[in-house]
Amino acid sequence: MRRRDIVRLSDILDQIQSYLPGANTHLVEKAYVFAAKAHAGQIRKSGEPYLSHPLAVAYILAQMRLDLPTIAAGLLHDTVEDSSLTLEDLRKHFGEEVALIVDGVTKLSALPTTDRFHKQAENFRKMLLAMAKDLRVILVKLADRLHNMRTLEFQAEPKRRRIAQETLDIYAPIASRLGIDWLKRELEDLSFRYLYPEEFQRLKAEVEKRLEEAQEYVEEVKKLIQQTLEKHGLKARVLGRSKHLWSIYRKLERNGWTIDQLDQIYDLVGFRVIVKTIKECYEVLGIIHALWPPIPGRFKDYISLPKPNMYQSLHTTVLGPRGKRVEIQIRTEEMDRIANEGIAAHWLYKEGAILSPKESKKFEWLERLVELQKELQNPKEFLESLRLDLFPEEVYVFTPGGDIKVLPRGATPVDFAYAIHTEVGHHCVRAWVNHQLVPLDYELQTGDVVKIDTSSQQKPSRDWLKFVKTSRARSRIRQWLRAEERERMVAAGREILARELRKHRIQISSFLDSPEAQEIAHKFNFKTVEDLLVALGYGKLTPNQVVKRYLGEESPKMVCEKVPETGEIRCTGEVLLMDGTRNVLFHLGRCCNPVPGDDLIGYITRGRGISVHRASCPNVAILDEERKIEVRWEKSDGLAHPARLSIITQDRKGMLAAVSTAVSAAEANILKAEVHTTPDRRAVFDMIVEVTDRRHLEKIMANIRSVDGVLKVERRLA
């Protein structure tokens, strides 16, 4: 079936019969009827009937060989969100099992906040909790995301990029964690296509050209392996498979290579030898190492030490024919099936979504994620930690007693200590790896035996945050530091407020004992007076604001002005902290020039209020996490804000005039424009335009993109 063909119910039923012959598919057929009625008249952005989407999702689930309730849930997964059907309706007609899966997939559409990060974080929290109850929730969600990615071209460009980035950050790693390799590969390549379209198309063409040239060599290697194994009386399937584009691109990036240096990658094609038994796997390994010399340090045994997602295989790299490096994986048929299907390969079709205790142990990472979402209330921290915990590359280290701890690559003894227990982490003072004393930032390797010494005098250090890799260690350290910092900020806030009150001949004790203190705290959206003092200590509020409220004076509305000497925009007024606080002193970071409508992050400076940056600003990443706060614009300030654009066009006459006209048509002013040309006949514009808000900026960029000859438009840092 071609990818863009519309799936029919008969296609789904035929696919089900291929792995569940004779199954009663009444539940799926009934779900189709309900979905067809619920989505009647609805159209997708592609122009296709909306029903084509749930049909495609259900077909993907059938391709994953899942049970009938899951496929029925795939057909119904958007009905609660996009039609008049309720969960109670689904329970009544399809039972609790199907209703629970649909509920787990349904987004929280009616959240009280309009902040995108909050919505994204809360929807992921809900999904994680639903996954913990029934893993079929995430399988439906992955099928839903895969079909949406396959039809992403019909979305607007900013939304395409946002969905593609989320897919790369969250959904592809989840597919990897669940061991569904084919799904991970397709999600990554589709994300690559929309995030880096030029690089994708160029790499695709270069890889296809090289694979065509290498076909003769691939056949030669396969034939040599096959003949050698037959001489030793072993029957095997030998396959050659190219790496997917995103993994090739990542490898180029890691090594600092460009696409022009693609020939540096020796393993564009990997070879797979599939045999019947584990014993034969090791026999094949010995035969191949006798045939061609192995490359030292390139052997991995995932059979005796499987990955957490159930993946098993032997990996080796040898110096093959004509002196070329050849990467070979050796596994059994069952291992190959699990490597491709992951958790779906273990599904109990007739008994539902129940994992055996042994299989459940392999999904302890999910329990860690559920625990994480309870601890981290800050949505950006939660999403950052979610990405960290879904990171697919791991190391396997041992306790002195022989227990295995699975940690992300780059993890340290401090990560190991927190993986054992929070108190071990807090009081970790020394680490021994393989009986050798190592620094706490030592990078652990697979097979290391780690012993931790503790001391009651030791406390977590802020420096640990610079090198720990696990979200568990990071969150526990931050919690401890916050508690300690809070005590200091209460004392600092009290002293700051006391000084301001003394100017009005008021004692701090009189203020704190008064009923007005609690009322003022509530007016600034704090639960307690102590929270108010903490905010004063951090500089989120000025003492003058609190005293004016105490004396019954109104706080000023927002005022913004440009400082002539520096061009910096400084404001007081309606920027809104995500804890609800308004009327704070802030200034806009000149490194990234945020405009109203951008996703923002604030940084509490010393003596200059809050420095406001775009959430994507790389300069913020290196700042102290404890002084970062979430902010957003309460409303547009009406000022013209500078925004820097990078525009790549064909190098031809009249391009500057055409781009300038496009900017003017969006009622914008150009502050600066520089142009240089490249040897490949392209022109690169570095342009600064004045915009009122994010929508205005997007309109300008859309106008520029519509100019004939424009190849790429991006917003850049200042």
XYZ file of C-alpha atoms in Angstrom:
718
model
C 0.000 0.000 0.000
C 1.400 3.435 -0.966
C 1.826 5.815 1.956
C -0.563 8.508 0.694
C -3.342 6.067 -0.284
C -6.428 6.444 1.919
C -6.838 3.366 4.116
C -10.143 1.489 3.969
C -11.744 -0.563 6.725
C -11.156 -3.704 4.646
C -7.387 -2.992 4.652
C -7.408 -2.947 8.465
C -9.491 -6.118 8.731
C -7.243 -7.954 6.222
C -4.160 -6.924 8.204
C -5.733 -8.198 11.465
C -6.578 -11.556 9.870
C -2.927 -11.914 8.754
C -1.821 -12.346 12.394
C -5.100 -13.219 14.152
C -6.749 -15.598 11.678
C -10.435 -16.140 12.397
C -10.612 -13.270 14.938
C -14.017 -11.715 15.611
C -13.477 -8.127 14.457
C -16.945 -6.826 15.447
C -15.409 -4.382 17.984
C -13.230 -2.775 15.284
C -16.095 -2.589 12.779
C -18.330 -0.973 15.402
C -15.586 1.539 16.230
C -15.342 2.424 12.531
C -19.089 3.183 12.377
C -18.869 5.438 15.465
C -15.770 7.229 14.140
C -17.394 7.790 10.730
C -20.449 9.399 12.367
C -18.357 11.459 14.814
C -16.095 12.892 12.097
C -18.767 13.286 9.395
C -18.204 16.540 7.512
C -14.809 17.205 9.081
C -11.929 17.875 6.666
C -8.154 17.687 7.248
C -5.804 20.453 6.077
C -4.791 18.129 3.230
C -8.366 18.337 1.916
C -9.037 14.669 2.741
C -11.994 13.599 4.907
C -10.955 13.639 8.592
C -11.886 9.954 8.863
C -8.794 9.161 6.756
C -6.638 9.972 9.819
C -8.147 7.532 12.381
C -8.261 4.877 9.631
C -4.543 5.383 8.977
C -3.779 5.256 12.723
C -5.730 2.004 13.122
C -3.908 0.496 10.116
C -0.506 1.372 11.616
C -1.588 -0.315 14.879
C -2.646 -3.403 12.908
C 0.771 -3.380 11.191
C 2.236 -3.453 14.717
C 0.122 -6.596 15.275
C -1.728 -5.175 18.262
C -4.920 -6.422 19.904
C -8.462 -5.517 18.864
C -9.240 -3.030 21.705
C -6.101 -1.042 20.755
C -7.102 -0.894 17.083
C -10.646 0.132 18.063
C -9.139 2.877 20.275
C -7.049 3.999 17.279
C -10.246 4.520 15.272
C -11.860 6.418 18.150
C -8.836 8.317 19.496
C -9.963 11.794 18.330
C -13.700 11.437 18.944
C -13.748 12.825 22.504
C -11.566 15.790 21.558
C -13.137 16.651 18.193
C -16.785 15.569 18.380
C -19.787 15.426 20.699
C -18.949 11.882 21.880
C -17.937 11.620 25.547
C -15.843 9.113 27.452
C -19.037 7.875 29.066
C -20.404 7.129 25.580
C -17.286 5.101 24.789
C -17.513 3.184 28.085
C -21.127 2.346 27.386
C -20.560 1.076 23.833
C -16.962 -0.231 23.909
C -16.151 -0.974 27.544
C -13.703 0.422 30.096
C -10.605 -0.900 28.299
C -11.120 1.083 25.062
C -12.324 4.174 26.961
C -9.189 4.235 29.140
C -6.900 4.093 26.092
C -8.800 6.898 24.317
C -8.803 9.006 27.489
C -5.032 8.558 27.833
C -4.476 9.777 24.260
C -6.920 12.718 24.453
C -5.204 16.074 24.995
C -6.073 18.409 27.861
C -7.646 20.970 25.547
C -9.303 23.163 28.182
C -6.324 24.151 30.319
C -6.727 27.442 32.217
C -3.347 28.766 30.983
C -2.588 29.788 27.417
C 1.152 29.258 27.820
C 2.403 26.689 25.276
C 5.032 25.172 27.576
C 2.451 24.649 30.342
C 0.029 22.986 27.923
C 2.749 20.803 26.426
C 4.053 19.782 29.856
C 0.590 19.030 31.273
C -0.361 16.930 28.251
C 2.845 14.912 28.603
C 2.180 14.464 32.335
C -1.249 13.068 31.543
C 0.161 10.795 28.845
C 2.868 9.431 31.180
C 0.348 8.589 33.883
C -1.857 6.861 31.316
C 1.163 4.962 29.928
C 1.992 3.699 33.415
C -1.493 2.172 33.646
C -1.573 0.794 30.095
C 1.302 0.942 27.591
C -1.178 0.740 24.714
C -1.865 4.455 25.259
C 1.576 5.399 23.955
C 1.351 2.927 21.062
C -1.831 4.661 19.857
C -0.180 8.055 20.420
C 2.886 6.989 18.423
C 0.712 5.758 15.538
C -1.217 9.053 15.685
C 2.022 11.068 15.612
C 3.463 8.972 12.757
C 0.498 9.643 10.476
C 0.494 13.339 11.415
C 4.204 13.491 10.530
C 3.530 11.762 7.201
C 1.047 14.537 6.338
C 2.902 17.435 8.006
C 3.471 19.274 4.717
C -0.063 20.692 4.917
C 0.628 22.597 8.163
C 1.993 26.146 8.307
C 5.803 26.337 8.486
C 6.112 27.452 12.160
C 3.753 24.669 13.270
C 5.628 22.141 11.104
C 8.885 23.006 12.842
C 7.322 22.904 16.324
C 5.697 19.484 15.747
C 8.858 18.092 14.123
C 11.035 19.270 17.038
C 8.638 17.776 19.589
C 8.657 14.504 17.636
C 12.461 14.417 17.606
C 12.744 15.355 21.297
C 9.991 13.167 22.762
C 8.209 10.708 20.472
C 11.180 9.208 18.584
C 13.042 8.548 21.884
C 9.884 6.940 23.338
C 9.704 4.663 20.276
C 13.365 3.821 20.893
C 12.711 3.120 24.585
C 9.890 0.786 23.577
C 12.260 -0.920 21.128
C 10.186 -0.161 17.998
C 13.112 0.540 15.688
C 11.270 1.028 12.380
C 8.966 3.591 13.979
C 11.855 5.487 15.594
C 13.725 5.618 12.265
C 10.750 6.958 10.328
C 9.865 9.574 12.971
C 13.485 10.804 13.037
C 13.786 11.040 9.260
C 10.440 12.849 8.926
C 11.485 15.303 11.654
C 14.818 15.828 9.878
C 12.967 16.579 6.629
C 10.987 19.454 8.165
C 13.574 20.842 10.607
C 16.461 20.967 8.113
C 14.840 20.713 4.655
C 17.891 21.762 2.622
C 20.279 19.459 4.485
C 17.752 16.605 4.257
C 17.350 16.821 0.489
C 21.084 17.195 -0.130
C 22.057 14.325 2.183
C 19.320 12.116 0.712
C 20.678 12.659 -2.811
C 24.302 12.071 -1.736
C 23.476 8.894 0.221
C 21.388 7.440 -2.626
C 24.241 8.095 -5.067
C 26.795 6.362 -2.817
C 24.511 3.415 -2.074
C 24.060 2.853 -5.787
C 27.853 2.927 -6.239
C 28.388 0.590 -3.241
C 25.806 -2.012 -4.302
C 28.445 -4.254 -5.894
C 30.548 -4.179 -2.698
C 27.501 -4.933 -0.515
C 26.654 -7.995 -2.595
C 30.296 -9.129 -2.456
C 30.379 -8.935 1.387
C 27.021 -10.715 1.738
C 28.145 -13.519 -0.591
C 31.462 -13.975 1.255
C 29.727 -14.201 4.664
C 27.072 -16.597 3.331
C 29.618 -18.925 1.673
C 31.927 -18.941 4.717
C 29.075 -19.827 7.097
C 27.834 -22.599 4.792
C 31.341 -24.139 4.816
C 31.014 -24.351 8.605
C 27.551 -25.939 8.339
C 25.605 -22.848 9.503
C 22.407 -21.660 7.858
C 21.850 -17.925 8.115
C 20.112 -14.985 6.492
C 22.567 -12.208 5.595
C 21.136 -8.724 5.029
C 22.651 -5.373 4.100
C 20.811 -2.267 5.297
C 21.665 1.429 4.964
C 21.611 3.706 7.995
C 18.662 6.097 8.114
C 19.356 9.712 7.164
C 19.024 11.284 10.619
C 21.583 8.898 12.147
C 24.012 9.708 9.304
C 23.464 13.455 9.792
C 24.012 13.145 13.564
C 27.240 11.231 12.967
C 28.478 13.960 10.621
C 27.624 16.593 13.252
C 29.291 14.689 16.111
C 32.524 14.479 14.142
C 32.360 18.072 12.920
C 32.029 16.940 9.283
C 29.945 18.488 6.503
C 27.838 16.599 3.957
C 30.789 17.002 1.544
C 32.742 14.708 3.898
C 30.168 11.912 3.722
C 32.859 9.508 2.469
C 34.386 9.657 5.980
C 31.475 7.506 7.245
C 32.447 3.887 6.610
C 29.228 2.275 7.841
C 26.587 3.786 5.559
C 25.594 0.154 5.052
C 25.513 -2.253 7.988
C 25.265 -6.032 7.673
C 23.031 -8.315 9.697
C 23.468 -12.061 10.140
C 20.353 -13.837 11.447
C 20.587 -17.405 12.781
C 18.436 -19.807 14.822
C 20.067 -20.025 18.257
C 22.149 -17.967 20.687
C 24.921 -20.588 20.440
C 25.073 -20.026 16.676
C 25.379 -16.238 17.236
C 28.689 -16.723 19.040
C 29.840 -19.306 16.475
C 29.193 -16.792 13.675
C 31.128 -14.140 15.589
C 34.173 -16.413 15.818
C 33.981 -17.320 12.122
C 33.735 -13.665 11.014
C 36.652 -12.653 13.267
C 38.686 -15.473 11.711
C 37.697 -14.294 8.208
C 38.481 -10.590 8.747
C 40.449 -8.904 11.595
C 38.192 -7.163 14.147
C 38.690 -3.456 14.936
C 39.725 -3.146 18.637
C 37.106 -1.572 20.913
C 34.278 -2.034 18.410
C 32.731 -5.239 19.863
C 29.546 -5.074 21.971
C 27.653 -8.002 23.466
C 23.997 -7.033 23.883
C 22.967 -10.694 24.145
C 24.459 -11.345 27.572
C 23.712 -7.728 28.601
C 20.499 -6.658 26.789
C 19.467 -3.018 26.449
C 16.555 -1.922 28.695
C 14.209 -1.895 25.677
C 14.796 -5.669 25.246
C 17.209 -5.255 22.305
C 19.697 -8.127 21.944
C 22.459 -8.575 19.374
C 26.216 -8.949 18.924
C 27.888 -5.941 17.283
C 31.347 -6.037 15.732
C 33.334 -4.017 13.196
C 35.935 -5.747 11.028
C 38.424 -4.795 8.336
C 36.627 -6.352 5.369
C 37.423 -6.782 1.655
C 39.649 -4.080 0.068
C 40.579 -2.798 3.543
C 37.165 -1.227 4.187
C 35.568 -1.223 7.638
C 32.425 -3.359 7.819
C 29.882 -3.192 10.688
C 28.085 -6.496 11.393
C 25.229 -7.369 13.765
C 24.529 -11.002 14.676
C 21.228 -12.120 16.227
C 18.514 -14.780 16.261
C 15.185 -14.530 14.422
C 13.413 -13.771 17.714
C 15.949 -11.056 18.565
C 15.448 -9.528 15.116
C 11.686 -9.444 15.593
C 12.034 -7.779 18.997
C 14.596 -5.296 17.592
C 12.005 -4.137 15.054
C 8.760 -4.472 17.006
C 9.936 -3.955 20.607
C 7.104 -4.051 23.142
C 4.629 -4.852 20.338
C 6.419 -8.175 19.807
C 5.449 -9.202 23.375
C 1.777 -8.294 23.202
C -0.723 -10.811 24.511
C -3.405 -10.496 21.867
C -6.119 -12.475 23.647
C -5.392 -11.426 27.207
C -4.942 -7.679 26.714
C -2.146 -5.346 27.697
C -0.630 -7.286 30.590
C 3.156 -7.589 30.827
C 4.860 -10.384 32.699
C 6.922 -9.371 35.778
C 10.118 -9.980 33.771
C 8.945 -7.716 30.945
C 7.653 -5.068 33.366
C 11.135 -4.789 34.890
C 12.413 -3.705 31.511
C 10.187 -0.626 31.721
C 11.455 0.741 35.017
C 12.387 3.896 33.063
C 8.653 4.578 32.766
C 8.257 4.397 36.542
C 11.111 6.917 36.843
C 9.347 9.267 34.432
C 6.093 9.020 36.403
C 8.017 9.782 39.588
C 9.694 12.706 37.819
C 6.438 14.342 36.726
C 5.263 14.377 40.349
C 8.409 16.158 41.510
C 8.935 18.792 38.823
C 6.201 21.422 38.698
C 8.185 23.825 36.500
C 7.090 22.867 32.953
C 10.416 23.723 31.272
C 12.370 21.689 33.842
C 9.938 18.805 33.390
C 10.240 18.847 29.578
C 14.040 19.143 29.794
C 14.211 16.206 32.209
C 11.810 14.207 30.052
C 14.208 14.564 27.126
C 17.151 13.584 29.332
C 15.438 10.425 30.587
C 14.372 9.397 27.094
C 17.944 9.713 25.804
C 18.531 6.338 24.153
C 22.277 5.759 24.655
C 23.112 4.061 27.951
C 25.923 2.608 30.013
C 25.569 -0.403 32.314
C 27.414 -0.198 35.632
C 27.407 -2.447 38.697
C 27.101 -2.016 42.439
C 29.712 -3.895 44.560
C 26.956 -6.473 45.175
C 26.540 -7.103 41.417
C 23.256 -5.214 40.807
C 23.070 -3.472 37.418
C 22.294 0.251 37.178
C 21.416 1.632 33.735
C 22.498 5.266 33.291
C 22.708 7.620 30.302
C 26.025 7.907 28.479
C 28.222 10.462 30.216
C 26.756 9.708 33.673
C 28.995 10.209 36.718
C 29.391 8.661 40.190
C 27.008 11.355 41.503
C 24.313 10.116 39.079
C 25.018 6.579 40.296
C 24.717 7.679 43.961
C 21.320 9.298 43.370
C 20.180 6.203 41.430
C 20.795 4.180 44.626
C 19.043 6.598 47.035
C 18.522 10.339 47.434
C 20.385 10.403 50.770
C 23.357 8.545 49.257
C 23.453 11.225 46.565
C 23.144 14.150 49.010
C 26.021 12.871 51.168
C 28.251 11.448 48.397
C 31.835 12.443 49.221
C 34.065 9.961 47.327
C 33.699 7.429 44.517
C 35.637 4.258 43.738
C 35.450 2.759 40.241
C 36.979 -0.702 39.821
C 38.726 -0.188 43.203
C 40.329 3.062 42.015
C 39.520 6.475 43.548
C 38.007 8.740 40.857
C 36.722 12.352 40.810
C 32.976 12.836 41.190
C 32.707 14.077 37.582
C 34.363 10.893 36.208
C 32.502 9.556 33.151
C 31.306 6.002 33.864
C 31.793 3.238 31.296
C 29.833 0.026 30.716
C 31.099 -2.699 33.052
C 32.406 -0.346 35.766
C 31.916 -1.460 39.381
C 31.108 1.652 41.449
C 31.323 2.145 45.221
C 30.203 5.365 46.925
C 31.536 6.721 50.237
C 29.221 9.045 52.162
C 29.662 11.574 54.967
C 26.999 13.234 57.104
C 28.970 16.484 56.711
C 28.711 16.457 52.905
C 26.009 18.514 51.168
C 25.014 18.797 47.492
C 27.060 21.327 45.553
C 25.768 23.645 42.842
C 28.834 22.598 40.812
C 27.365 19.088 40.571
C 24.699 20.476 38.237
C 27.449 21.174 35.684
C 28.196 17.490 35.146
C 25.300 15.256 36.301
C 23.378 13.655 33.448
C 20.266 12.035 34.980
C 17.094 13.987 35.623
C 16.794 12.251 39.001
C 20.154 13.602 40.210
C 19.479 17.040 38.704
C 16.028 17.368 40.272
C 17.170 16.129 43.724
C 20.133 18.533 43.778
C 17.925 21.439 42.694
C 15.343 20.598 45.370
C 18.000 20.666 48.085
C 19.537 23.895 46.786
C 16.120 25.541 46.542
C 15.300 24.682 50.143
C 18.629 26.117 51.307
C 18.306 29.148 49.025
C 14.771 29.802 50.250
C 15.983 30.216 53.816
C 18.555 32.765 52.650
C 16.022 34.622 50.508
C 13.499 34.873 53.361
C 16.187 36.549 55.472
C 17.295 38.807 52.585
C 13.701 39.768 51.690
C 12.946 40.606 55.312
C 16.011 42.871 55.516
C 15.213 44.614 52.190
C 11.603 45.263 53.224
C 12.647 46.419 56.698
C 14.910 49.095 55.192
C 12.119 50.403 52.953
C 9.577 50.406 55.793
C 11.964 52.353 58.040
C 11.844 55.218 55.515
C 8.158 55.497 56.418
C 8.840 54.949 60.152
C 7.199 51.539 60.129
C 8.705 48.535 61.914
C 8.983 45.273 59.966
C 7.342 43.407 62.871
C 4.287 45.696 62.635
C 3.932 44.886 58.948
C 4.391 41.132 59.370
C 1.900 40.959 62.251
C -0.753 42.966 60.391
C -3.664 41.349 58.512
C -2.742 43.538 55.512
C 0.503 41.570 55.009
C -1.375 38.402 54.036
C -3.747 40.419 51.804
C -0.789 42.019 49.998
C 0.812 38.608 49.510
C -2.422 37.390 47.909
C -2.626 40.493 45.688
C 0.790 39.616 44.320
C -0.422 36.000 43.867
C 1.633 34.507 46.701
C 0.124 32.007 49.128
C 1.987 33.212 52.209
C 3.862 36.233 53.512
C 6.998 34.081 53.533
C 6.582 33.569 49.761
C 6.376 37.346 49.428
C 9.656 37.756 51.351
C 11.316 35.155 49.108
C 10.203 37.123 46.018
C 11.683 40.301 47.523
C 14.931 38.480 48.267
C 15.191 37.257 44.688
C 14.274 40.664 43.242
C 11.034 39.528 41.619
C 9.399 42.444 43.457
C 10.745 45.757 44.646
C 10.173 46.730 48.311
C 8.653 49.970 47.042
C 5.845 48.012 45.356
C 4.980 46.231 48.611
C 5.111 49.400 50.733
C 2.922 51.309 48.242
C 0.299 48.566 48.506
C 0.583 48.685 52.301
C 0.060 52.443 52.265
C -2.834 52.128 49.788
C -1.057 53.616 46.768
C -1.641 52.177 43.259
C 1.154 50.479 41.327
C 2.052 52.123 38.005
C 0.951 50.693 34.642
C 3.543 49.373 32.237
C 6.041 51.912 30.932
C 8.761 51.001 28.435
C 11.534 53.238 27.157
C 14.698 52.938 25.118
C 17.980 53.926 26.747
C 19.631 56.233 24.128
C 23.212 55.296 25.083
C 22.753 51.530 24.716
C 19.531 51.015 22.771
C 18.311 48.725 25.593
C 14.556 48.573 26.223
C 13.713 48.856 29.928
C 10.201 48.409 31.246
C 8.135 48.321 34.390
C 4.615 46.987 34.374
C 2.602 44.278 32.715
C 5.061 41.515 32.089
C 3.590 38.518 33.880
C 5.601 35.969 35.861
C 4.173 32.470 35.572
C 3.401 32.502 39.288
C 0.995 35.366 38.526
C 3.133 38.300 39.697
C 2.767 41.529 37.704
C 4.346 44.989 37.717
C 7.979 43.985 37.989
C 11.121 45.745 36.816
C 12.555 44.037 33.750
C 14.654 44.659 30.649
C 14.837 42.843 27.307
C 17.979 40.859 26.510
C 19.855 42.441 23.600
C 21.423 39.080 22.740
C 18.145 37.671 21.376
C 15.743 40.653 21.123
C 12.479 39.050 22.353
C 9.231 40.496 21.021
C 5.665 40.202 22.389
C 4.336 36.749 21.537
C 7.683 34.951 21.943
C 8.120 32.132 24.449
C 10.199 33.774 27.176
C 12.485 32.971 30.062
C 13.469 35.454 32.783
C 16.734 35.712 34.669
C 16.918 37.494 38.028
C 19.876 39.871 37.825
C 21.562 41.609 40.732
C 20.199 45.129 41.010
C 18.676 45.401 37.492
C 15.440 43.456 37.924
C 14.626 40.633 35.518
C 16.478 40.144 32.236
C 13.964 38.738 29.725
C 15.166 36.450 26.901
C 13.639 34.262 24.237
C 13.258 30.722 25.589
C 15.475 29.451 22.747
C 18.304 31.919 23.493
C 21.521 29.847 23.889
C 22.983 32.422 26.266
C 20.330 31.526 28.851
C 21.418 27.876 28.878
C 24.704 28.754 30.626
C 23.075 30.881 33.349
C 22.345 29.755 36.914
C 19.195 27.582 36.803
C 18.120 28.693 40.275
C 17.752 32.305 39.134
C 15.704 31.503 36.029
C 11.983 32.232 36.196
C 9.169 31.864 33.713
C 7.657 35.033 32.282
C 5.326 35.963 29.449
C 3.948 39.160 28.001
C 0.675 40.210 29.576
C -0.056 42.280 26.478
C 1.779 43.872 23.567
C 3.618 47.017 24.645
C 3.056 48.847 21.333
C 6.782 49.528 20.849
C 8.759 48.655 17.736
C 11.185 45.860 18.576
C 14.269 44.900 16.514
C 14.322 41.390 15.033
C 17.247 39.979 13.073
C 16.664 37.843 9.991
C 18.977 35.705 7.889
C 17.733 35.388 4.303
C 19.305 33.176 1.625
C 18.316 33.855 -2.001
C 19.466 33.171 -5.505
C 22.130 35.696 -6.528
C 20.406 37.686 -9.184
C 19.581 41.277 -10.056
C 16.786 42.974 -8.122
C 16.666 40.570 -5.132
C 17.413 43.278 -2.547
C 14.658 45.487 -3.943
C 12.181 42.562 -4.012
C 12.934 41.588 -0.401
C 12.696 45.229 0.745
C 9.317 45.569 -0.977
C 8.077 42.418 0.803
C 9.091 43.883 4.168
C 7.400 47.216 3.392
C 4.219 45.388 2.336
C 4.045 44.012 5.897
C 4.179 47.608 7.207
C 7.633 47.188 8.699
C 10.762 49.295 8.708
C 14.252 47.990 7.832
C 16.842 49.208 10.359
C 19.838 47.540 8.733
C 20.595 45.321 5.743
C 23.899 43.736 4.723
C 24.352 41.397 1.757
C 27.179 39.138 0.660
C 27.351 36.535 -2.092
C 28.750 32.980 -2.008
C 30.718 31.000 -4.639
C 27.652 28.832 -5.380
C 25.738 31.923 -6.660
C 23.668 32.599 -3.583
C 23.063 35.860 -1.748
C 22.966 35.987 2.058
C 21.077 38.892 3.674
C 21.657 39.922 7.293
C 18.664 42.156 7.991
C 17.264 43.857 11.097
C 13.581 44.853 10.912
C 11.267 46.564 13.393
C 8.254 44.522 14.523
C 5.456 45.055 17.031
C 5.007 41.400 18.013
C 5.523 37.770 16.969
C 2.578 37.770 14.527
C 3.950 40.844 12.789
C 7.348 39.130 12.490
C 5.780 35.950 11.060
C 3.867 38.049 8.502
C 7.133 39.715 7.411
C 8.878 36.332 7.099
C 5.932 34.892 5.116
C 6.055 37.866 2.726
C 9.788 37.362 2.186
C 9.352 33.611 1.578
C 6.798 34.365 -1.146
C 9.400 36.312 -3.151
C 10.573 34.336 -6.191
C 14.193 33.276 -5.655
C 14.132 33.260 -1.833
C 15.464 29.906 -0.577
C 15.451 30.264 3.211
C 14.349 32.755 5.900
C 15.349 32.346 9.547
C 15.217 34.481 12.668
C 18.623 34.877 14.277
C 20.087 36.128 17.520
C 21.136 39.773 17.588
